[in-house]
């Protein structure tokens, strides 16, 4: 419904959402599975079959977005290990490889993925949620932070070096659940009694992937980050955007994460 505009870029694809849960479907109380836990079983196999993914972590769960045209390859790739369901009229209906066999094209062997530079700004971030009924109380502040607060201009020269700080604010509203990522300084502008976080109140550090806009045709970007973190049993909160990918890790583990990713870069050369 948004009007056409010369200032708006739209990716030339329609995307579908995959949610991976612990027993293959999603009954009440089922525990969702995070990005590093599905690195080997979902993210890496899709990259090997040349399927590009977008990753979106939220306070409640994690979602993988795949292009609609890649769905036959996705189902064929994952059906051996997962029970796959599609939602129809609010009901979960089983999907099998036979359902998509007519549209399945054997994937082409993918070349080794490009290893993108990884930057780690010093900014400390919070991962938060807010009760939907209290959202109006912070709506004005949200609008100010999203659209009117001043942020430093992006400079292409910064892409080749580590950033001291980064302006990053993420707000998602999915099926009534709200998830917010903001830096610790911005959090101070909001009423503390309305923003909810984990009982530990931990802070997160970011690694940003890509020295230039990544696009959507390349595969293996999420795997570049998720696989080494999964091997080290380090949790991550991952957000793909139009231009870059961002992984948030617990602050106390950032040194180990940087070391792991540097080793991955060196071994891939």
mmCIF file of C-alpha atoms in Angstrom, residues 113-262:
data_model
loop_
_atom_site.group_PDB
_atom_site.id
_atom_site.type_symbol
_atom_site.label_atom_id
_atom_site.label_comp_id
_atom_site.label_asym_id
_atom_site.label_seq_id
_atom_site.Cartn_x
_atom_site.Cartn_y
_atom_site.Cartn_z
ATOM 1 C CA UNK A 113 31.204 -18.422 -0.091
ATOM 2 C CA UNK A 114 32.982 -15.115 0.075
ATOM 3 C CA UNK A 115 34.211 -14.280 3.578
ATOM 4 C CA UNK A 116 33.114 -10.763 4.384
ATOM 5 C CA UNK A 117 34.933 -8.445 6.789
ATOM 6 C CA UNK A 118 33.581 -8.352 10.322
ATOM 7 C CA UNK A 119 33.608 -5.190 12.417
ATOM 8 C CA UNK A 120 32.998 -4.903 16.142
ATOM 9 C CA UNK A 121 32.007 -1.444 17.399
ATOM 10 C CA UNK A 122 32.418 -0.591 21.081
ATOM 11 C CA UNK A 123 28.700 0.185 21.462
ATOM 12 C CA UNK A 124 26.864 -1.864 24.103
ATOM 13 C CA UNK A 125 23.335 -2.988 23.280
ATOM 14 C CA UNK A 126 20.216 -4.122 25.131
ATOM 15 C CA UNK A 127 17.690 -6.688 23.900
ATOM 16 C CA UNK A 128 14.254 -5.785 25.245
ATOM 17 C CA UNK A 129 10.550 -6.343 24.967
ATOM 18 C CA UNK A 130 7.513 -4.351 26.073
ATOM 19 C CA UNK A 131 3.960 -5.387 26.894
ATOM 20 C CA UNK A 132 1.677 -4.441 23.951
ATOM 21 C CA UNK A 133 -0.749 -2.559 26.201
ATOM 22 C CA UNK A 134 2.051 -0.257 27.397
ATOM 23 C CA UNK A 135 3.291 0.525 23.885
ATOM 24 C CA UNK A 136 1.319 3.831 23.673
ATOM 25 C CA UNK A 137 3.267 5.114 26.690
ATOM 26 C CA UNK A 138 6.548 4.962 24.775
ATOM 27 C CA UNK A 139 5.196 5.584 21.247
ATOM 28 C CA UNK A 140 6.344 9.211 21.112
ATOM 29 C CA UNK A 141 9.849 8.273 22.228
ATOM 30 C CA UNK A 142 9.955 5.423 19.696
ATOM 31 C CA UNK A 143 9.004 7.758 16.858
ATOM 32 C CA UNK A 144 11.654 10.260 17.942
ATOM 33 C CA UNK A 145 14.401 7.639 18.098
ATOM 34 C CA UNK A 146 13.374 5.976 14.829
ATOM 35 C CA UNK A 147 12.874 9.048 12.677
ATOM 36 C CA UNK A 148 14.111 12.256 14.270
ATOM 37 C CA UNK A 149 17.120 11.612 16.486
ATOM 38 C CA UNK A 150 20.345 12.733 14.880
ATOM 39 C CA UNK A 151 22.757 10.039 13.836
ATOM 40 C CA UNK A 152 26.266 10.391 12.415
ATOM 41 C CA UNK A 153 26.351 10.307 8.598
ATOM 42 C CA UNK A 154 27.530 7.083 7.092
ATOM 43 C CA UNK A 155 30.968 7.456 5.570
ATOM 44 C CA UNK A 156 32.276 4.947 3.074
ATOM 45 C CA UNK A 157 35.737 5.388 4.590
ATOM 46 C CA UNK A 158 34.538 3.721 7.797
ATOM 47 C CA UNK A 159 33.818 0.483 5.985
ATOM 48 C CA UNK A 160 37.502 -0.418 5.889
ATOM 49 C CA UNK A 161 38.174 -0.004 9.588
ATOM 50 C CA UNK A 162 36.693 -0.926 12.943
ATOM 51 C CA UNK A 163 33.977 1.402 14.138
ATOM 52 C CA UNK A 164 34.201 3.007 17.577
ATOM 53 C CA UNK A 165 30.422 3.178 17.738
ATOM 54 C CA UNK A 166 27.437 2.416 15.576
ATOM 55 C CA UNK A 167 23.901 3.780 15.398
ATOM 56 C CA UNK A 168 21.539 0.822 15.471
ATOM 57 C CA UNK A 169 17.912 0.564 16.599
ATOM 58 C CA UNK A 170 15.614 -2.338 15.750
ATOM 59 C CA UNK A 171 11.886 -2.561 16.456
ATOM 60 C CA UNK A 172 9.749 -5.527 15.424
ATOM 61 C CA UNK A 173 6.091 -6.303 16.026
ATOM 62 C CA UNK A 174 5.261 -9.891 15.085
ATOM 63 C CA UNK A 175 1.908 -11.441 15.961
ATOM 64 C CA UNK A 176 1.536 -9.052 18.878
ATOM 65 C CA UNK A 177 4.999 -9.694 20.307
ATOM 66 C CA UNK A 178 7.310 -6.694 20.458
ATOM 67 C CA UNK A 179 11.100 -6.903 20.296
ATOM 68 C CA UNK A 180 13.510 -3.977 20.560
ATOM 69 C CA UNK A 181 17.282 -3.679 20.230
ATOM 70 C CA UNK A 182 18.870 -0.375 21.263
ATOM 71 C CA UNK A 183 22.174 0.864 22.573
ATOM 72 C CA UNK A 184 22.552 1.291 26.319
ATOM 73 C CA UNK A 185 22.609 5.105 26.101
ATOM 74 C CA UNK A 186 19.344 5.252 24.140
ATOM 75 C CA UNK A 187 17.716 2.945 26.694
ATOM 76 C CA UNK A 188 18.195 5.640 29.342
ATOM 77 C CA UNK A 189 15.704 7.832 27.462
ATOM 78 C CA UNK A 190 12.867 5.349 28.003
ATOM 79 C CA UNK A 191 10.907 4.688 31.220
ATOM 80 C CA UNK A 192 12.824 1.835 32.848
ATOM 81 C CA UNK A 193 9.713 0.259 34.346
ATOM 82 C CA UNK A 194 8.157 -0.381 30.909
ATOM 83 C CA UNK A 195 11.072 -2.071 29.155
ATOM 84 C CA UNK A 196 11.503 -5.747 29.996
ATOM 85 C CA UNK A 197 14.684 -7.756 29.566
ATOM 86 C CA UNK A 198 16.097 -11.027 30.844
ATOM 87 C CA UNK A 199 16.539 -11.473 34.580
ATOM 88 C CA UNK A 200 20.302 -11.045 34.206
ATOM 89 C CA UNK A 201 19.910 -7.736 32.382
ATOM 90 C CA UNK A 202 22.926 -8.623 30.268
ATOM 91 C CA UNK A 203 24.421 -6.278 27.712
ATOM 92 C CA UNK A 204 25.379 -7.328 24.207
ATOM 93 C CA UNK A 205 28.132 -6.408 21.746
ATOM 94 C CA UNK A 206 27.733 -6.461 17.990
ATOM 95 C CA UNK A 207 29.684 -7.804 15.077
ATOM 96 C CA UNK A 208 28.622 -6.334 11.755
ATOM 97 C CA UNK A 209 29.183 -8.363 8.607
ATOM 98 C CA UNK A 210 30.024 -6.787 5.274
ATOM 99 C CA UNK A 211 32.227 -3.964 4.065
ATOM 100 C CA UNK A 212 29.596 -2.889 1.542
ATOM 101 C CA UNK A 213 25.902 -3.665 0.972
ATOM 102 C CA UNK A 214 25.558 -7.438 0.717
ATOM 103 C CA UNK A 215 22.545 -7.909 -1.519
ATOM 104 C CA UNK A 216 20.398 -11.035 -1.453
ATOM 105 C CA UNK A 217 21.902 -13.340 -4.074
ATOM 106 C CA UNK A 218 24.917 -14.445 -2.058
ATOM 107 C CA UNK A 219 24.718 -17.488 0.194
ATOM 108 C CA UNK A 220 26.561 -18.494 3.340
ATOM 109 C CA UNK A 221 26.746 -15.109 5.082
ATOM 110 C CA UNK A 222 24.743 -16.220 8.124
ATOM 111 C CA UNK A 223 26.668 -19.503 8.173
ATOM 112 C CA UNK A 224 29.967 -17.566 8.252
ATOM 113 C CA UNK A 225 28.980 -16.267 11.686
ATOM 114 C CA UNK A 226 26.664 -18.942 13.057
ATOM 115 C CA UNK A 227 28.808 -22.020 12.463
ATOM 116 C CA UNK A 228 31.909 -20.978 14.460
ATOM 117 C CA UNK A 229 29.711 -19.602 17.259
ATOM 118 C CA UNK A 230 27.722 -22.840 17.354
ATOM 119 C CA UNK A 231 30.928 -24.868 17.589
ATOM 120 C CA UNK A 232 31.954 -22.757 20.610
ATOM 121 C CA UNK A 233 28.426 -22.931 22.134
ATOM 122 C CA UNK A 234 28.056 -19.140 22.088
ATOM 123 C CA UNK A 235 24.524 -17.763 21.793
ATOM 124 C CA UNK A 236 23.768 -15.003 19.297
ATOM 125 C CA UNK A 237 20.971 -12.636 18.361
ATOM 126 C CA UNK A 238 21.053 -12.159 14.584
ATOM 127 C CA UNK A 239 19.431 -9.485 12.419
ATOM 128 C CA UNK A 240 19.777 -9.351 8.641
ATOM 129 C CA UNK A 241 19.051 -5.965 7.067
ATOM 130 C CA UNK A 242 18.875 -4.602 3.534
ATOM 131 C CA UNK A 243 22.569 -3.615 3.590
ATOM 132 C CA UNK A 244 24.383 -5.529 6.329
ATOM 133 C CA UNK A 245 24.057 -8.445 8.736
ATOM 134 C CA UNK A 246 24.401 -7.958 12.486
ATOM 135 C CA UNK A 247 25.080 -10.524 15.210
ATOM 136 C CA UNK A 248 24.756 -9.606 18.870
ATOM 137 C CA UNK A 249 26.640 -11.731 21.400
ATOM 138 C CA UNK A 250 26.870 -11.479 25.199
ATOM 139 C CA UNK A 251 29.330 -8.751 26.132
ATOM 140 C CA UNK A 252 31.589 -11.018 28.163
ATOM 141 C CA UNK A 253 32.139 -13.267 25.138
ATOM 142 C CA UNK A 254 33.031 -10.644 22.510
ATOM 143 C CA UNK A 255 36.803 -11.250 22.670
ATOM 144 C CA UNK A 256 36.367 -14.973 22.039
ATOM 145 C CA UNK A 257 33.904 -14.280 19.224
ATOM 146 C CA UNK A 258 36.289 -11.903 17.441
ATOM 147 C CA UNK A 259 39.090 -14.453 17.772
ATOM 148 C CA UNK A 260 36.909 -17.234 16.359
ATOM 149 C CA UNK A 261 35.813 -15.129 13.390
ATOM 150 C CA UNK A 262 39.356 -13.993 12.668
#
